[in-house]
Amino acid sequence: MMRPGVKQYVVARPLYSEESFSEEHDKVYRHRKTMLDHIKQYFTCDAKRAKNAALSLLPVIGWIKMYRIKEWLLSDIVSGISTGLVAVLQGLAYCLLASLPPWYGLFSAFFPVVIYFFLGTSRHISVGPFPVLCLMIGSVVTRLVPDEGPPANITGFEGLTRDEQRVLVASSVTFLAGIMQLAMGVMQVGFVVMYLSDTLVSGFTTAAAIHILVSQLKFVLGLEVRGISGPLAIIYTLEIIFEKITSTNVCDVVISLVIMVVVFIVKELNDRFKSKLPVPIPIEVIMTVIACGVSYAFDFKTRYGIDVVGHIPKGYESPMAPNLHIFQETTVEAFPMAIVGFAVAFSVAKVYSVKHDYTIDGNQELIAFGVSNIFGASFKSFAASTALSRSAVQESTGGKTQIAGLLSAIIVMIVTLAIGFLLEPLPKSVLGAVVIVNLKGMLMQFREIPYLWRRDKPDCVKFHTFSFILFPFVFFSPRCSVLANIRGTDIYKDRKDYVDIYEPEGVKIFRIPSPIFFANIEFFRGKLVEAVGFNPLRVLRKRNKALRMIRKLLKKGYLQWTSVSFLNMSCGPIKESEDESNMEELDLPTDFKDLPSRIDWNAELPANIVVPRVDTHSLILDFAAVSFLDISALKGLKTLLKELIRVEVEVYIVACDPYILEKLHNCCFFDDEVQPSMFFLTLHDAMLYILEKHPLDPASEMKQTEKQVLLLPQAPDPETKF
């Protein structure tokens, strides 16, 4: 029985087979490129393409030309000094994970940074040692050069001390990983990072964080524990630690606990009051300086038997060639190092590129890290990526470009060449404590496990296995399309294929032709942005910046609100503010609560404020072919929907599989912005609802020749004929 007052529509059209439909409706011929066409285009070269290739290989040329010295230089200097101090400390600390003498970490915080300055596309990441990579290098080092017993039978080990052998192993495997990254970049296979879902990366880094934590316990407790590699290494290491627990150095434990508690508290305060602090408090550096001073004054090494950093040689060592025999022994380990180092750096770079509205190139990032690792390994540094905490320091202290990164490398160089001796009395337990505190972010990912287990355990196993097998063949580049109505029917086809189509003004219909999961969610986002003609996040930020500007001008009396619009009360031109504080607020919904009325963003704005125009008021997403949606895609989809809703675009999802709709409810997908009411049973239902909500004005209606859509007013038996 039909509910009273519910609108109905009746469709009157011929019954079509595929053949009869093709006969009645003319299609547009479109030449589709063959594989040979793509190959010819790829190898075609002209002056413009050669120039673009040169600029893509040296991204520094692109951003250095538009560098704003007066506005950015001071921020980059402050950021570079702050990041450099943290890089010195983390270089020494993370080197312990690689089972190398601490000062070699300074090399890894210098050489790769210099190369990345010229070749990298991210303006905000801090290149250098990354704890997970250091741990992976350490496992290779201890396998070939163990703490106890003879080293592996490697040509070139003759006459070298154990530390020199370990440095040779670390630099050689880094060189090999760099070659792999460079090769992948040249072959344009930066898409490999799409194989790594958020849950996969989270699981890997969380497991690595546990290994890192266990590896640092010997420094925190002041115990001598030999390095162990291979299966169950973490179990054997814990067994040795518990056997020697009675030999714990109490002074080391006290120092470590004090460092961890103080650093943890101050880091939390930095996060809580980041909007009020001009720069984060460099508590790690402060505590390291204090620990060095106290250790030197009270001679901790002699009086309490504390293990310290010890002698740090001045200057850099002469370059050396990698060992080919080590290449053969470490090929299996080098490949995951290359992938992990790139994936982590690219993920962090992508976050900052979205936040600061610029693009990064995955293939160029592979080339940049490949050359950085090859060059750095030649000077005895080990594999570089980016540390999350160090990159956060570089960005939060006001870093605008990689000039901040270059200045941080100069700080590291000054320590290496001149003042490294001041760090000699630093207890290794301090470095271990710093490493453990910086694992907080990775260890907190444990909170995702219950959520994933409750929400997605069958899909997680079944589909990820399935997608890894079929992904290259089916899901890599599905053909998205914008649909339009075939006149006189309730049928919707690709707008490029037919002549006699109807497209209501302000409405877009986007068809998604395959399952959505971690590897293709960004692809779909890009195609959707291309289809609607604007980037919703960019528009939202522009609008919120404009609101900031309008509020400031109203407060200062430069603008006055009239019954019609704003009145500019200033005599001279008003310069747009470059203030980038509280960037997170720019992603929130536009708030008009303290303004007399809402702002028409498509009208002319005061004070020469320009905001991208959005002519689309409704977007329909056709989910008829979407048979699967994983957790990573679910998060990406919700973020995209919120961005569209916040720029006043109404989103409707049609023909959604009941299984997916049930999953969205189970995963708490809906909230005050993304609501279940946006889901419609069919595409035609959604279209008629939009046309009733946004009726066409007479001028637009006249332009639609032979228009065959009729919305009848509500009556006892209301109908909508199409």
Short mmCIF file of N, CA and C in Angstrom, two decimals, residues 28-32 479 494 496-497:
data_model
loop_
_atom_site.label_atom_id
_atom_site.label_comp_id
_atom_site.label_asym_id
_atom_site.label_seq_id
_atom_site.Cartn_x
_atom_site.Cartn_y
_atom_site.Cartn_z
N VAL A 28 27.77 9.10 -31.04
CA VAL A 28 28.88 9.94 -31.50
C VAL A 28 30.10 9.05 -31.70
N TYR A 29 30.69 9.14 -32.89
CA TYR A 29 31.89 8.34 -33.14
C TYR A 29 33.07 8.98 -32.42
N ARG A 30 33.77 8.17 -31.65
CA ARG A 30 34.96 8.66 -30.96
C ARG A 30 36.14 7.75 -31.26
N HIS A 31 37.21 8.34 -31.72
CA HIS A 31 38.42 7.56 -31.99
C HIS A 31 39.10 7.22 -30.67
N ARG A 32 39.28 5.96 -30.42
CA ARG A 32 39.95 5.53 -29.20
C ARG A 32 41.40 5.15 -29.51
N ARG A 479 37.22 2.94 -16.40
CA ARG A 479 36.76 4.06 -17.22
C ARG A 479 35.57 4.73 -16.55
N ASP A 494 26.60 7.51 -21.21
CA ASP A 494 27.77 8.39 -21.27
C ASP A 494 27.47 9.57 -22.19
N LYS A 496 29.26 11.52 -23.75
CA LYS A 496 30.12 11.65 -24.93
C LYS A 496 29.67 10.75 -26.08
N ASP A 497 28.79 9.81 -25.77
CA ASP A 497 28.45 8.80 -26.77
C ASP A 497 27.18 9.11 -27.57
#
